[in-house]
PDB file of C-alpha atoms in Angstrom:
ATOM      1  CA  MET N  15     -12.813  -1.623  -9.268  1.00  0.00           C
ATOM      2  CA  PRO N  16     -14.323  -1.450 -12.783  1.00  0.00           C
ATOM      3  CA  VAL N  17     -17.423   0.712 -13.178  1.00  0.00           C
ATOM      4  CA  SER N  18     -19.006  -2.133 -15.183  1.00  0.00           C
ATOM      5  CA  LEU N  19     -19.043  -4.179 -11.979  1.00  0.00           C
ATOM      6  CA  LEU N  20     -21.417  -1.640 -10.461  1.00  0.00           C
ATOM      7  CA  LYS N  21     -23.868  -2.083 -13.335  1.00  0.00           C
ATOM      8  CA  PHE N  22     -23.658  -5.867 -12.967  1.00  0.00           C
ATOM      9  CA  PHE N  23     -24.013  -5.711  -9.184  1.00  0.00           C
ATOM     10  CA  THR N  24     -26.984  -3.365  -9.098  1.00  0.00           C
ATOM     11  CA  ARG N  25     -28.750  -5.123 -11.982  1.00  0.00           C
ATOM     12  CA  TYR N  26     -28.401  -8.686 -10.730  1.00  0.00           C
ATOM     13  CA  SER N  27     -27.974  -8.350  -6.948  1.00  0.00           C
ATOM     14  CA  ASP N  28     -31.714  -8.676  -6.322  1.00  0.00           C
ATOM     15  CA  ARG N  29     -31.841 -11.700  -8.616  1.00  0.00           C
ATOM     16  CA  PHE N  30     -28.821 -13.542  -7.174  1.00  0.00           C
ATOM     17  CA  LEU N  31     -29.521 -12.420  -3.597  1.00  0.00           C
ATOM     18  CA  SER N  32     -33.266 -13.003  -3.654  1.00  0.00           C
ATOM     19  CA  ARG N  33     -35.096 -13.690  -0.402  1.00  0.00           C
ATOM     20  CA  TRP N  34     -34.857 -17.443  -0.961  1.00  0.00           C
ATOM     21  CA  THR N  35     -31.147 -17.239  -1.698  1.00  0.00           C
ATOM     22  CA  VAL N  36     -30.650 -15.251   1.503  1.00  0.00           C
ATOM     23  CA  LEU N  37     -32.683 -17.826   3.429  1.00  0.00           C
ATOM     24  CA  ALA N  38     -30.614 -20.674   1.991  1.00  0.00           C
ATOM     25  CA  LEU N  39     -27.365 -18.871   2.836  1.00  0.00           C
ATOM     26  CA  ASP N  40     -28.558 -18.210   6.385  1.00  0.00           C
ATOM     27  CA  ILE N  41     -29.436 -21.885   6.846  1.00  0.00           C
ATOM     28  CA  LEU N  42     -26.016 -22.876   5.501  1.00  0.00           C
ATOM     29  CA  LEU N  43     -24.517 -20.387   7.923  1.00  0.00           C
ATOM     30  CA  VAL N  44     -26.402 -22.068  10.776  1.00  0.00           C
ATOM     31  CA  TRP N  45     -24.734 -25.373   9.894  1.00  0.00           C
ATOM     32  CA  VAL N  46     -21.243 -23.898   9.529  1.00  0.00           C
ATOM     33  CA  THR N  47     -21.353 -21.833  12.722  1.00  0.00           C
ATOM     34  CA  TYR N  48     -22.690 -24.803  14.674  1.00  0.00           C
ATOM     35  CA  GLN N  49     -19.625 -26.828  13.654  1.00  0.00           C
ATOM     36  CA  MET N  50     -17.461 -23.854  14.644  1.00  0.00           C
ATOM     37  CA  ALA N  51     -19.180 -23.686  18.049  1.00  0.00           C
ATOM     38  CA  GLN N  52     -18.579 -27.417  18.570  1.00  0.00           C
ATOM     39  CA  PHE N  53     -14.921 -26.938  17.693  1.00  0.00           C
ATOM     40  CA  ILE N  54     -14.540 -24.011  20.099  1.00  0.00           C
ATOM     41  CA  SER N  55     -16.264 -25.845  22.955  1.00  0.00           C
ATOM     42  CA  ALA N  56     -13.897 -28.791  22.399  1.00  0.00           C
ATOM     43  CA  ASN N  57     -10.879 -26.509  22.945  1.00  0.00           C
ATOM     44  CA  PHE N  58     -10.136 -26.527  19.203  1.00  0.00           C
ATOM     45  CA  GLN N  59      -9.620 -30.281  19.099  1.00  0.00           C
ATOM     46  CA  TRP N  60     -11.770 -32.166  16.600  1.00  0.00           C
ATOM     47  CA  LYS N  61     -11.240 -35.435  18.465  1.00  0.00           C
ATOM     48  CA  MET N  62     -13.083 -33.958  21.442  1.00  0.00           C
ATOM     49  CA  VAL N  63     -16.178 -33.018  19.441  1.00  0.00           C
ATOM     50  CA  ARG N  64     -19.227 -35.092  20.321  1.00  0.00           C
ATOM     51  CA  TRP N  65     -20.144 -36.588  16.945  1.00  0.00           C
ATOM     52  CA  ALA N  66     -22.846 -38.896  18.293  1.00  0.00           C
ATOM     53  CA  HIS N  67     -26.328 -37.906  17.076  1.00  0.00           C
ATOM     54  CA  MET N  68     -24.806 -35.008  15.123  1.00  0.00           C
ATOM     55  CA  PRO N  69     -27.296 -35.330  12.191  1.00  0.00           C
ATOM     56  CA  GLN N  70     -30.244 -35.206  14.615  1.00  0.00           C
ATOM     57  CA  ARG N  71     -28.846 -32.166  16.432  1.00  0.00           C
ATOM     58  CA  VAL N  72     -28.125 -30.325  13.210  1.00  0.00           C
ATOM     59  CA  GLY N  73     -31.605 -31.142  11.932  1.00  0.00           C
ATOM     60  CA  LEU N  74     -33.311 -29.778  15.042  1.00  0.00           C
ATOM     61  CA  ILE N  75     -31.122 -26.651  15.060  1.00  0.00           C
ATOM     62  CA  THR N  76     -31.872 -26.031  11.390  1.00  0.00           C
ATOM     63  CA  LEU N  77     -35.605 -26.451  12.005  1.00  0.00           C
ATOM     64  CA  ALA N  78     -35.526 -24.089  14.994  1.00  0.00           C
ATOM     65  CA  TYR N  79     -33.579 -21.363  13.199  1.00  0.00           C
ATOM     66  CA  THR N  80     -35.639 -21.695  10.021  1.00  0.00           C
ATOM     67  CA  SER N  81     -38.780 -21.236  12.133  1.00  0.00           C
ATOM     68  CA  GLY N  82     -37.255 -18.092  13.599  1.00  0.00           C
ATOM     69  CA  PHE N  83     -36.368 -16.805  10.124  1.00  0.00           C
ATOM     70  CA  PHE N  84     -39.953 -17.266   8.917  1.00  0.00           C
ATOM     71  CA  ILE N  85     -41.572 -15.863  12.062  1.00  0.00           C
ATOM     72  CA  HIS N  86     -39.528 -12.646  11.958  1.00  0.00           C
ATOM     73  CA  LYS N  87     -38.986 -12.525   8.149  1.00  0.00           C
ATOM     74  CA  SER N  88     -35.276 -11.903   8.597  1.00  0.00           C
ATOM     75  CA  PHE N  89     -34.562 -12.878   4.972  1.00  0.00           C
ATOM     76  CA  MET N  90     -37.112 -10.527   3.384  1.00  0.00           C
ATOM     77  CA  GLY N  91     -35.006  -7.353   3.320  1.00  0.00           C
ATOM     78  CA  VAL N  92     -32.740  -6.195   0.492  1.00  0.00           C
ATOM     79  CA  VAL N  93     -29.259  -7.268   1.611  1.00  0.00           C
ATOM     80  CA  ARG N  94     -27.412  -4.403  -0.097  1.00  0.00           C
ATOM     81  CA  LEU N  95     -29.614  -1.969   1.822  1.00  0.00           C
ATOM     82  CA  SER N  96     -29.460  -3.766   5.185  1.00  0.00           C
ATOM     83  CA  GLY N  97     -30.097  -1.578   8.206  1.00  0.00           C
ATOM     84  CA  SER N  98     -30.880  -1.702  11.908  1.00  0.00           C
ATOM     85  CA  LYS N  99     -34.356  -3.197  11.332  1.00  0.00           C
ATOM     86  CA  ASP N 100     -32.877  -6.092   9.349  1.00  0.00           C
ATOM     87  CA  PHE N 101     -30.328  -6.765  12.084  1.00  0.00           C
ATOM     88  CA  GLN N 102     -33.105  -6.602  14.685  1.00  0.00           C
ATOM     89  CA  ARG N 103     -35.046  -9.265  12.774  1.00  0.00           C
ATOM     90  CA  LEU N 104     -31.958 -11.481  12.723  1.00  0.00           C
ATOM     91  CA  PHE N 105     -31.530 -11.032  16.469  1.00  0.00           C
ATOM     92  CA  LEU N 106     -35.175 -11.879  17.167  1.00  0.00           C
ATOM     93  CA  ALA N 107     -34.972 -14.927  14.879  1.00  0.00           C
ATOM     94  CA  THR N 108     -31.929 -16.130  16.811  1.00  0.00           C
ATOM     95  CA  VAL N 109     -33.645 -15.569  20.170  1.00  0.00           C
ATOM     96  CA  THR N 110     -36.676 -17.512  18.919  1.00  0.00           C
ATOM     97  CA  ALA N 111     -34.447 -20.406  17.886  1.00  0.00           C
ATOM     98  CA  MET N 112     -32.826 -20.405  21.318  1.00  0.00           C
ATOM     99  CA  VAL N 113     -36.245 -20.410  23.027  1.00  0.00           C
ATOM    100  CA  ILE N 114     -37.070 -23.536  21.021  1.00  0.00           C
ATOM    101  CA  LEU N 115     -33.721 -25.297  21.447  1.00  0.00           C
ATOM    102  CA  ILE N 116     -32.840 -24.791  25.105  1.00  0.00           C
ATOM    103  CA  PRO N 117     -35.951 -26.632  26.410  1.00  0.00           C
ATOM    104  CA  ILE N 118     -35.191 -29.439  23.947  1.00  0.00           C
ATOM    105  CA  ALA N 119     -31.690 -29.677  25.435  1.00  0.00           C
ATOM    106  CA  TYR N 120     -33.385 -30.539  28.762  1.00  0.00           C
ATOM    107  CA  VAL N 121     -36.286 -32.628  27.455  1.00  0.00           C
ATOM    108  CA  ILE N 122     -34.329 -34.760  24.966  1.00  0.00           C
ATOM    109  CA  PRO N 123     -30.908 -35.418  26.532  1.00  0.00           C
ATOM    110  CA  LEU N 124     -30.556 -38.355  24.136  1.00  0.00           C
ATOM    111  CA  TYR N 125     -29.230 -35.972  21.467  1.00  0.00           C
ATOM    112  CA  SER N 126     -26.488 -34.692  23.817  1.00  0.00           C
ATOM    113  CA  PHE N 127     -27.234 -30.994  23.279  1.00  0.00           C
ATOM    114  CA  SER N 128     -24.758 -28.743  25.028  1.00  0.00           C
ATOM    115  CA  ARG N 129     -26.319 -25.522  26.248  1.00  0.00           C
ATOM    116  CA  VAL N 130     -22.907 -23.841  26.118  1.00  0.00           C
ATOM    117  CA  VAL N 131     -22.555 -24.830  22.471  1.00  0.00           C
ATOM    118  CA  LEU N 132     -26.029 -23.473  21.736  1.00  0.00           C
ATOM    119  CA  VAL N 133     -25.167 -20.086  23.261  1.00  0.00           C
ATOM    120  CA  VAL N 134     -21.780 -19.901  21.514  1.00  0.00           C
ATOM    121  CA  HIS N 135     -23.447 -20.933  18.262  1.00  0.00           C
ATOM    122  CA  SER N 136     -26.084 -18.206  18.506  1.00  0.00           C
ATOM    123  CA  MET N 137     -23.388 -15.565  19.053  1.00  0.00           C
ATOM    124  CA  LEU N 138     -21.273 -16.852  16.179  1.00  0.00           C
ATOM    125  CA  PHE N 139     -24.254 -16.951  13.850  1.00  0.00           C
ATOM    126  CA  LEU N 140     -25.251 -13.364  14.649  1.00  0.00           C
ATOM    127  CA  ILE N 141     -21.711 -12.066  14.216  1.00  0.00           C
ATOM    128  CA  VAL N 142     -21.180 -13.773  10.856  1.00  0.00           C
ATOM    129  CA  ALA N 143     -24.690 -13.098   9.512  1.00  0.00           C
ATOM    130  CA  VAL N 144     -24.633  -9.404  10.419  1.00  0.00           C
ATOM    131  CA  GLY N 145     -21.032  -9.099   9.248  1.00  0.00           C
ATOM    132  CA  GLY N 146     -21.919 -10.633   5.891  1.00  0.00           C
ATOM    133  CA  ARG N 147     -24.787  -8.228   5.358  1.00  0.00           C
ATOM    134  CA  LEU N 148     -22.618  -5.277   6.343  1.00  0.00           C
ATOM    135  CA  SER N 149     -19.945  -6.417   3.880  1.00  0.00           C
ATOM    136  CA  VAL N 150     -22.451  -6.571   1.026  1.00  0.00           C
ATOM    137  CA  ARG N 151     -23.821  -3.148   1.950  1.00  0.00           C
ATOM    138  CA  SER N 152     -20.300  -1.717   2.177  1.00  0.00           C
ATOM    139  CA  LEU N 153     -19.442  -3.117  -1.254  1.00  0.00           C
ATOM    140  CA  PHE N 154     -22.572  -1.632  -2.777  1.00  0.00           C
ATOM    141  CA  LEU N 155     -21.956   1.786  -1.183  1.00  0.00           C
ATOM    142  CA  SER N 156     -18.343   1.837  -2.361  1.00  0.00           C
ATOM    143  CA  LEU N 157     -19.460   0.994  -5.885  1.00  0.00           C
ATOM    144  CA  GLN N 158     -22.080   3.722  -5.691  1.00  0.00           C
ATOM    145  CA  LEU N 159     -19.419   6.195  -4.584  1.00  0.00           C
ATOM    146  CA  ARG N 160     -17.234   5.102  -7.470  1.00  0.00           C
ATOM    147  CA  LYS N 161     -20.118   5.722  -9.826  1.00  0.00           C
ATOM    148  CA  SER N 162     -20.892   9.130  -8.311  1.00  0.00           C
ATOM    149  CA  SER N 163     -17.248  10.123  -8.713  1.00  0.00           C
ATOM    150  CA  LYS N 164     -17.076   8.844 -12.270  1.00  0.00           C
ATOM    151  CA  GLY N 165     -14.121  10.377 -14.068  1.00  0.00           C
ATOM    152  CA  SER N 166     -11.968  10.763 -10.971  1.00  0.00           C
ATOM    153  CA  GLY N 167      -8.952   9.208 -12.696  1.00  0.00           C
ATOM    154  CA  VAL N 168      -6.387  11.650 -14.120  1.00  0.00           C
ATOM    155  CA  LEU N 169      -3.783  11.198 -16.858  1.00  0.00           C
ATOM    156  CA  ILE N 170      -0.845  13.625 -16.937  1.00  0.00           C
ATOM    157  CA  VAL N 171       0.751  14.119 -20.333  1.00  0.00           C
ATOM    158  CA  GLY N 172       4.440  14.605 -19.642  1.00  0.00           C
ATOM    159  CA  ALA N 173       6.634  12.703 -17.179  1.00  0.00           C
ATOM    160  CA  GLY N 174       9.198  15.489 -16.898  1.00  0.00           C
ATOM    161  CA  SER N 175       9.627  18.169 -14.251  1.00  0.00           C
ATOM    162  CA  MET N 176       6.387  19.942 -15.187  1.00  0.00           C
ATOM    163  CA  GLY N 177       4.402  16.717 -15.082  1.00  0.00           C
ATOM    164  CA  ARG N 178       5.838  15.846 -11.680  1.00  0.00           C
ATOM    165  CA  ALA N 179       5.024  19.348 -10.449  1.00  0.00           C
ATOM    166  CA  ALA N 180       1.415  18.906 -11.570  1.00  0.00           C
ATOM    167  CA  ALA N 181       1.195  15.561  -9.737  1.00  0.00           C
ATOM    168  CA  ASN N 182       2.654  17.053  -6.548  1.00  0.00           C
ATOM    169  CA  ALA N 183       0.299  20.045  -6.704  1.00  0.00           C
ATOM    170  CA  MET N 184      -2.735  17.761  -6.960  1.00  0.00           C
ATOM    171  CA  LYS N 185      -1.534  15.537  -4.126  1.00  0.00           C
ATOM    172  CA  GLN N 186      -0.852  18.475  -1.818  1.00  0.00           C
ATOM    173  CA  GLU N 187      -4.383  19.774  -2.224  1.00  0.00           C
ATOM    174  CA  ALA N 188      -5.665  16.251  -1.515  1.00  0.00           C
ATOM    175  CA  ARG N 189      -8.630  16.381  -3.856  1.00  0.00           C
ATOM    176  CA  GLN N 190     -10.691  13.476  -2.658  1.00  0.00           C
ATOM    177  CA  PHE N 191     -12.063  12.421  -6.054  1.00  0.00           C
ATOM    178  CA  ASP N 192      -8.895  12.955  -8.125  1.00  0.00           C
ATOM    179  CA  THR N 193      -6.538  10.023  -8.549  1.00  0.00           C
ATOM    180  CA  ILE N 194      -3.484  10.172 -10.786  1.00  0.00           C
ATOM    181  CA  VAL N 195      -3.631   7.017 -12.856  1.00  0.00           C
ATOM    182  CA  ALA N 196      -0.550   7.416 -15.055  1.00  0.00           C
ATOM    183  CA  PHE N 197       1.880   9.725 -16.800  1.00  0.00           C
ATOM    184  CA  ILE N 198       1.885   9.778 -20.606  1.00  0.00           C
ATOM    185  CA  ASP N 199       5.164  10.252 -22.448  1.00  0.00           C
ATOM    186  CA  ASP N 200       6.119   9.923 -26.101  1.00  0.00           C
ATOM    187  CA  ASN N 201       9.610   8.698 -25.217  1.00  0.00           C
ATOM    188  CA  PRO N 202       9.597   4.890 -25.656  1.00  0.00           C
ATOM    189  CA  SER N 203      12.532   4.525 -23.249  1.00  0.00           C
ATOM    190  CA  LYS N 204      10.354   5.852 -20.405  1.00  0.00           C
ATOM    191  CA  ALA N 205       7.410   3.545 -21.109  1.00  0.00           C
ATOM    192  CA  GLY N 206       7.001   0.877 -18.451  1.00  0.00           C
ATOM    193  CA  LYS N 207       8.869   2.875 -15.821  1.00  0.00           C
ATOM    194  CA  SER N 208       7.263   4.831 -12.993  1.00  0.00           C
ATOM    195  CA  VAL N 209       7.578   8.118 -11.130  1.00  0.00           C
ATOM    196  CA  ASN N 210       6.851   7.914  -7.399  1.00  0.00           C
ATOM    197  CA  GLY N 211       4.855   4.761  -8.011  1.00  0.00           C
ATOM    198  CA  ILE N 212       2.841   6.229 -10.894  1.00  0.00           C
ATOM    199  CA  PRO N 213       3.370   4.297 -14.157  1.00  0.00           C
ATOM    200  CA  ILE N 214       4.501   5.918 -17.400  1.00  0.00           C
ATOM    201  CA  LEU N 215       2.557   4.851 -20.485  1.00  0.00           C
ATOM    202  CA  MET N 216       2.618   5.558 -24.186  1.00  0.00           C
ATOM    203  CA  LEU N 217      -0.318   7.591 -25.467  1.00  0.00           C
ATOM    204  CA  SER N 218      -1.744   4.686 -27.476  1.00  0.00           C
ATOM    205  CA  LYS N 219      -2.000   2.474 -24.383  1.00  0.00           C
ATOM    206  CA  ALA N 220      -3.304   5.179 -22.071  1.00  0.00           C
ATOM    207  CA  PHE N 221      -6.024   6.233 -24.535  1.00  0.00           C
ATOM    208  CA  ASN N 222      -7.317   2.693 -24.927  1.00  0.00           C
ATOM    209  CA  PRO N 223     -11.096   2.832 -24.178  1.00  0.00           C
ATOM    210  CA  GLN N 224     -10.974  -0.322 -22.050  1.00  0.00           C
ATOM    211  CA  PHE N 225      -8.114   1.085 -19.987  1.00  0.00           C
ATOM    212  CA  LEU N 226      -9.904   4.411 -19.524  1.00  0.00           C
ATOM    213  CA  GLU N 227     -13.077   2.703 -18.321  1.00  0.00           C
ATOM    214  CA  ARG N 228     -11.227   0.315 -16.045  1.00  0.00           C
ATOM    215  CA  GLN N 229      -9.274   3.154 -14.423  1.00  0.00           C
ATOM    216  CA  ASN N 230     -12.276   5.509 -14.344  1.00  0.00           C
ATOM    217  CA  VAL N 231     -10.339   8.206 -16.206  1.00  0.00           C
ATOM    218  CA  GLY N 232     -12.151  11.496 -16.789  1.00  0.00           C
ATOM    219  CA  LYS N 233      -9.393  14.109 -17.069  1.00  0.00           C
ATOM    220  CA  VAL N 234      -6.220  14.699 -19.058  1.00  0.00           C
ATOM    221  CA  ILE N 235      -3.675  17.311 -17.958  1.00  0.00           C
ATOM    222  CA  ILE N 236      -1.084  18.487 -20.485  1.00  0.00           C
ATOM    223  CA  ALA N 237       2.150  19.294 -18.634  1.00  0.00           C
ATOM    224  CA  ILE N 238       4.992  19.620 -21.147  1.00  0.00           C
ATOM    225  CA  LYS N 239       7.335  22.573 -21.607  1.00  0.00           C
ATOM    226  CA  ASN N 240       7.396  24.105 -25.088  1.00  0.00           C
ATOM    227  CA  ILE N 241       4.950  21.588 -26.533  1.00  0.00           C
ATOM    228  CA  PRO N 242       4.062  22.398 -30.168  1.00  0.00           C
ATOM    229  CA  ALA N 243       0.556  23.763 -30.732  1.00  0.00           C
ATOM    230  CA  LYS N 244      -0.085  20.974 -33.224  1.00  0.00           C
ATOM    231  CA  ARG N 245       0.635  18.337 -30.580  1.00  0.00           C
ATOM    232  CA  VAL N 246      -1.640  20.071 -28.078  1.00  0.00           C
ATOM    233  CA  LYS N 247      -4.411  20.006 -30.672  1.00  0.00           C
ATOM    234  CA  GLU N 248      -3.856  16.292 -31.382  1.00  0.00           C
ATOM    235  CA  ILE N 249      -3.976  15.309 -27.728  1.00  0.00           C
ATOM    236  CA  SER N 250      -6.942  17.573 -27.007  1.00  0.00           C
ATOM    237  CA  SER N 251      -8.952  16.358 -29.988  1.00  0.00           C
ATOM    238  CA  LYS N 252      -8.342  12.716 -29.080  1.00  0.00           C
ATOM    239  CA  SER N 253      -9.284  13.409 -25.471  1.00  0.00           C
ATOM    240  CA  ILE N 254     -12.535  15.098 -26.454  1.00  0.00           C
ATOM    241  CA  GLU N 255     -13.394  12.161 -28.729  1.00  0.00           C
ATOM    242  CA  LEU N 256     -13.039   9.925 -25.648  1.00  0.00           C
ATOM    243  CA  ASN N 257     -15.205  12.268 -23.522  1.00  0.00           C
ATOM    244  CA  LEU N 258     -12.254  13.331 -21.388  1.00  0.00           C
ATOM    245  CA  GLN N 259     -11.886  16.776 -19.863  1.00  0.00           C
ATOM    246  CA  VAL N 260      -8.676  18.491 -20.997  1.00  0.00           C
ATOM    247  CA  LYS N 261      -6.624  20.827 -18.816  1.00  0.00           C
ATOM    248  CA  ARG N 262      -3.187  22.373 -19.129  1.00  0.00           C
ATOM    249  CA  VAL N 263      -0.433  23.456 -16.782  1.00  0.00           C
ATOM    250  CA  PRO N 264       0.478  27.134 -17.340  1.00  0.00           C
ATOM    251  CA  PRO N 265       4.052  28.189 -18.205  1.00  0.00           C
ATOM    252  CA  ILE N 266       6.474  28.212 -15.281  1.00  0.00           C
ATOM    253  CA  SER N 267       6.690  32.008 -15.543  1.00  0.00           C
ATOM    254  CA  ASN N 268       3.028  32.169 -14.472  1.00  0.00           C
ATOM    255  CA  TRP N 269       3.434  30.027 -11.361  1.00  0.00           C
ATOM    256  CA  LEU N 270       2.936  31.759  -8.015  1.00  0.00           C
ATOM    257  CA  ASN N 271       6.324  32.282  -6.356  1.00  0.00           C
ATOM    258  CA  GLY N 272       7.757  29.651  -8.644  1.00  0.00           C
ATOM    259  CA  GLU N 273       5.378  26.981  -7.353  1.00  0.00           C
ATOM    260  CA  LEU N 274       2.434  25.341  -9.098  1.00  0.00           C
ATOM    261  CA  THR N 275      -0.910  24.926  -7.366  1.00  0.00           C
ATOM    262  CA  ALA N 276      -3.788  22.721  -8.462  1.00  0.00           C
ATOM    263  CA  LYS N 277      -5.996  25.769  -8.948  1.00  0.00           C
ATOM    264  CA  GLN N 278      -3.640  27.057 -11.659  1.00  0.00           C
ATOM    265  CA  ILE N 279      -4.219  23.967 -13.789  1.00  0.00           C
ATOM    266  CA  ARG N 280      -6.855  25.379 -16.119  1.00  0.00           C
ATOM    267  CA  PRO N 281      -9.115  23.980 -18.848  1.00  0.00           C
ATOM    268  CA  ILE N 282      -7.700  24.069 -22.352  1.00  0.00           C
ATOM    269  CA  SER N 283      -8.569  27.233 -24.262  1.00  0.00           C
ATOM    270  CA  LEU N 284     -10.324  27.402 -27.628  1.00  0.00           C
ATOM    271  CA  GLU N 285      -7.206  28.798 -29.290  1.00  0.00           C
ATOM    272  CA  GLU N 286      -5.089  25.928 -28.015  1.00  0.00           C
ATOM    273  CA  LEU N 287      -7.722  23.473 -29.196  1.00  0.00           C
ATOM    274  CA  LEU N 288      -7.694  25.040 -32.651  1.00  0.00           C
ATOM    275  CA  GLY N 289      -3.921  24.946 -32.686  1.00  0.00           C
ATOM    276  CA  ARG N 290      -3.347  28.632 -33.395  1.00  0.00           C
ATOM    277  CA  ASP N 291      -2.593  31.869 -31.604  1.00  0.00           C
ATOM    278  CA  PRO N 292      -5.520  33.919 -30.282  1.00  0.00           C
ATOM    279  CA  ILE N 293      -6.995  36.563 -32.599  1.00  0.00           C
ATOM    280  CA  ASN N 294      -7.218  40.029 -31.075  1.00  0.00           C
ATOM    281  CA  LEU N 295      -9.928  42.166 -32.635  1.00  0.00           C
ATOM    282  CA  SER N 296      -9.418  45.938 -32.743  1.00  0.00           C
ATOM    283  CA  TYR N 297     -12.342  48.306 -32.949  1.00  0.00           C
ATOM    284  CA  GLU N 298     -10.279  51.453 -33.486  1.00  0.00           C
TER     285      GLU N 298
END
């Protein structure tokens, strides 16, 4: 999910999900769940639903539930931060509505209130209303987690054996915030293909700012055998311009027992960034 969605959600959630919007949605939910309760009580056959005096029944139910909402202020909380107290208010509002409606079902039989329907309706309303709030909270928390793990996407430069080894090493260590987004390869014939479900892209497409933001990319790993120093410098410089962390897979001769581990994938050195061999100073 794009990081920009988090900014939009957190900036406008209070505006679009204001207390009055929540109240209106809860009232709409009262109507919808009441129809569902009627349908269930009629053994899922619309022909068996008692349509007589339906507008009057819906009006009284809406009035009763709205009274409960206002008495217990169930719509006053911030939906994306809903907790046990908010759910308790919803429960009390529903109980209040039932206290109002059940006597009416006895006093005004003209409207053909079914006490079974009222009970089923109250349960349905609570389930859907609480479930909706939990869904919004879950979405917000997942977006927050995505923001906190900004830069978890990884691009691996090189779709050959070394690149695949780097991908396997990262998967085996199961780093929870690292996700391999794509391989990068200069060979046009490989572009558009995939390795174990991971797409292979050309450098120009992978380093597109919109793509990087959408995929939450924060790291680039260079994993090519015998790559020229000039090419390492080009890739590193471009990565740094895009605020990406650059790492490199060591030569196969340095792997432990011939196997690569994620810990061996190290940040790019200054010499590699400058595109020249290291300078050893002698003080003798």
